Amino acid sequence: MTTYLTERIAVNPDICNGRPVIRGMRITVQTVLEFLFAGTSREELLYQYPSLESEDIDACYQFAIEMMNRNYFIKEIKHVA
C-alpha cells in the first residue's frame, strides 16, 4: 500500500525498502538530496533522471525541511557487561 507523505513524496514497503520515493517511482528522496549536496545542478539532475520534474526536487527540499521540524529525543542506552 502506498502512503503519500506529500503530493509528490510517497512511501510503499514494496518500493525501495519503504524509503520515501518521488511519485511512486524508484527514485528516493535521499538519492536526489545526495546528488544536490554533492554539487550536481538541478539541470543536470533533471537531465540524468528524465522522469523527474523540477517540482519533484522542490518537494525533496520541502520534505527534508519537514523532517527537521519534528522533535527528536536521544535516549541513553545502558550496556550490560
PDB file of C-alpha atoms in Angstrom:
ATOM      1  CA  MET A   1       0.000   0.000   0.000  1.00  0.00           C
ATOM      2  CA  THR A   2       1.381   3.404  -0.972  1.00  0.00           C
ATOM      3  CA  THR A   3       1.116   6.251   1.507  1.00  0.00           C
ATOM      4  CA  TYR A   4       1.612   9.765   0.190  1.00  0.00           C
ATOM      5  CA  LEU A   5       3.503  11.949   2.659  1.00  0.00           C
ATOM      6  CA  THR A   6       3.143  14.968   0.365  1.00  0.00           C
ATOM      7  CA  GLU A   7       1.675  15.439  -3.083  1.00  0.00           C
ATOM      8  CA  ARG A   8       4.887  14.091  -4.632  1.00  0.00           C
ATOM      9  CA  ILE A   9       6.581  12.008  -1.904  1.00  0.00           C
ATOM     10  CA  ALA A  10       5.320   8.506  -1.239  1.00  0.00           C
ATOM     11  CA  VAL A  11       6.246   5.507   0.893  1.00  0.00           C
ATOM     12  CA  ASN A  12       5.459   1.953  -0.113  1.00  0.00           C
ATOM     13  CA  PRO A  13       7.064  -1.009   1.686  1.00  0.00           C
ATOM     14  CA  ASP A  14       7.422  -2.775  -1.686  1.00  0.00           C
ATOM     15  CA  ILE A  15       9.355   0.068  -3.357  1.00  0.00           C
ATOM     16  CA  CYS A  16      12.967   0.792  -2.346  1.00  0.00           C
ATOM     17  CA  ASN A  17      12.537  -0.951   1.008  1.00  0.00           C
ATOM     18  CA  GLY A  18       9.962   1.586   2.163  1.00  0.00           C
ATOM     19  CA  ARG A  19      12.187   4.641   1.746  1.00  0.00           C
ATOM     20  CA  PRO A  20      10.439   7.854   0.689  1.00  0.00           C
ATOM     21  CA  VAL A  21      10.333   7.999  -3.107  1.00  0.00           C
ATOM     22  CA  ILE A  22       9.171  10.501  -5.669  1.00  0.00           C
ATOM     23  CA  ARG A  23       5.696   9.867  -7.065  1.00  0.00           C
ATOM     24  CA  GLY A  24       5.965   6.128  -6.507  1.00  0.00           C
ATOM     25  CA  MET A  25       8.993   5.813  -8.824  1.00  0.00           C
ATOM     26  CA  ARG A  26      12.174   4.112  -7.755  1.00  0.00           C
ATOM     27  CA  ILE A  27      13.950   7.404  -7.196  1.00  0.00           C
ATOM     28  CA  THR A  28      14.407   8.066  -3.492  1.00  0.00           C
ATOM     29  CA  VAL A  29      14.341  11.451  -1.834  1.00  0.00           C
ATOM     30  CA  GLN A  30      17.718  10.541  -0.368  1.00  0.00           C
ATOM     31  CA  THR A  31      19.201   9.981  -3.832  1.00  0.00           C
ATOM     32  CA  VAL A  32      18.039  13.386  -5.056  1.00  0.00           C
ATOM     33  CA  LEU A  33      19.322  15.172  -1.962  1.00  0.00           C
ATOM     34  CA  GLU A  34      22.681  13.374  -2.076  1.00  0.00           C
ATOM     35  CA  PHE A  35      23.215  14.394  -5.710  1.00  0.00           C
ATOM     36  CA  LEU A  36      22.344  18.002  -4.917  1.00  0.00           C
ATOM     37  CA  PHE A  37      24.595  18.012  -1.845  1.00  0.00           C
ATOM     38  CA  ALA A  38      27.442  16.638  -3.967  1.00  0.00           C
ATOM     39  CA  GLY A  39      27.136  19.643  -6.252  1.00  0.00           C
ATOM     40  CA  THR A  40      25.011  18.266  -9.078  1.00  0.00           C
ATOM     41  CA  SER A  41      22.974  21.089 -10.560  1.00  0.00           C
ATOM     42  CA  ARG A  42      19.207  20.900 -10.787  1.00  0.00           C
ATOM     43  CA  GLU A  43      19.507  20.934 -14.587  1.00  0.00           C
ATOM     44  CA  GLU A  44      21.991  18.047 -14.610  1.00  0.00           C
ATOM     45  CA  LEU A  45      19.836  16.024 -12.229  1.00  0.00           C
ATOM     46  CA  LEU A  46      16.773  16.554 -14.441  1.00  0.00           C
ATOM     47  CA  TYR A  47      18.857  15.501 -17.458  1.00  0.00           C
ATOM     48  CA  GLN A  48      20.166  12.354 -15.725  1.00  0.00           C
ATOM     49  CA  TYR A  49      16.668  11.422 -14.497  1.00  0.00           C
ATOM     50  CA  PRO A  50      14.281  12.427 -17.315  1.00  0.00           C
ATOM     51  CA  SER A  51      11.232  11.227 -15.357  1.00  0.00           C
ATOM     52  CA  LEU A  52      11.972  13.809 -12.630  1.00  0.00           C
ATOM     53  CA  GLU A  53      10.315  17.194 -12.719  1.00  0.00           C
ATOM     54  CA  SER A  54      11.614  20.397 -11.203  1.00  0.00           C
ATOM     55  CA  GLU A  55       8.725  20.299  -8.724  1.00  0.00           C
ATOM     56  CA  ASP A  56       9.982  16.891  -7.512  1.00  0.00           C
ATOM     57  CA  ILE A  57      13.276  18.476  -6.488  1.00  0.00           C
ATOM     58  CA  ASP A  58      11.406  21.220  -4.652  1.00  0.00           C
ATOM     59  CA  ALA A  59       9.360  18.514  -2.914  1.00  0.00           C
ATOM     60  CA  CYS A  60      12.577  16.806  -1.747  1.00  0.00           C
ATOM     61  CA  TYR A  61      13.804  20.051  -0.197  1.00  0.00           C
ATOM     62  CA  GLN A  62      10.429  20.614   1.456  1.00  0.00           C
ATOM     63  CA  PHE A  63      10.376  17.037   2.741  1.00  0.00           C
ATOM     64  CA  ALA A  64      13.817  17.474   4.316  1.00  0.00           C
ATOM     65  CA  ILE A  65      12.674  20.691   5.980  1.00  0.00           C
ATOM     66  CA  GLU A  66       9.560  18.958   7.319  1.00  0.00           C
ATOM     67  CA  MET A  67      11.695  16.164   8.766  1.00  0.00           C
ATOM     68  CA  MET A  68      13.811  18.738  10.591  1.00  0.00           C
ATOM     69  CA  ASN A  69      10.663  20.306  12.049  1.00  0.00           C
ATOM     70  CA  ARG A  70       9.992  17.152  14.039  1.00  0.00           C
ATOM     71  CA  ASN A  71      11.042  16.652  17.625  1.00  0.00           C
ATOM     72  CA  TYR A  72      13.796  14.151  18.242  1.00  0.00           C
ATOM     73  CA  PHE A  73      14.848  12.619  21.524  1.00  0.00           C
ATOM     74  CA  ILE A  74      18.142  10.982  22.328  1.00  0.00           C
ATOM     75  CA  LYS A  75      17.889   8.101  24.730  1.00  0.00           C
ATOM     76  CA  GLU A  76      20.810   6.813  26.676  1.00  0.00           C
ATOM     77  CA  ILE A  77      21.169   3.075  26.234  1.00  0.00           C
ATOM     78  CA  LYS A  78      22.898   1.344  29.083  1.00  0.00           C
ATOM     79  CA  HIS A  79      25.114  -1.501  28.054  1.00  0.00           C
ATOM     80  CA  VAL A  80      25.103  -4.528  30.268  1.00  0.00           C
ATOM     81  CA  ALA A  81      28.532  -6.126  30.540  1.00  0.00           C
TER      82      ALA A  81
END
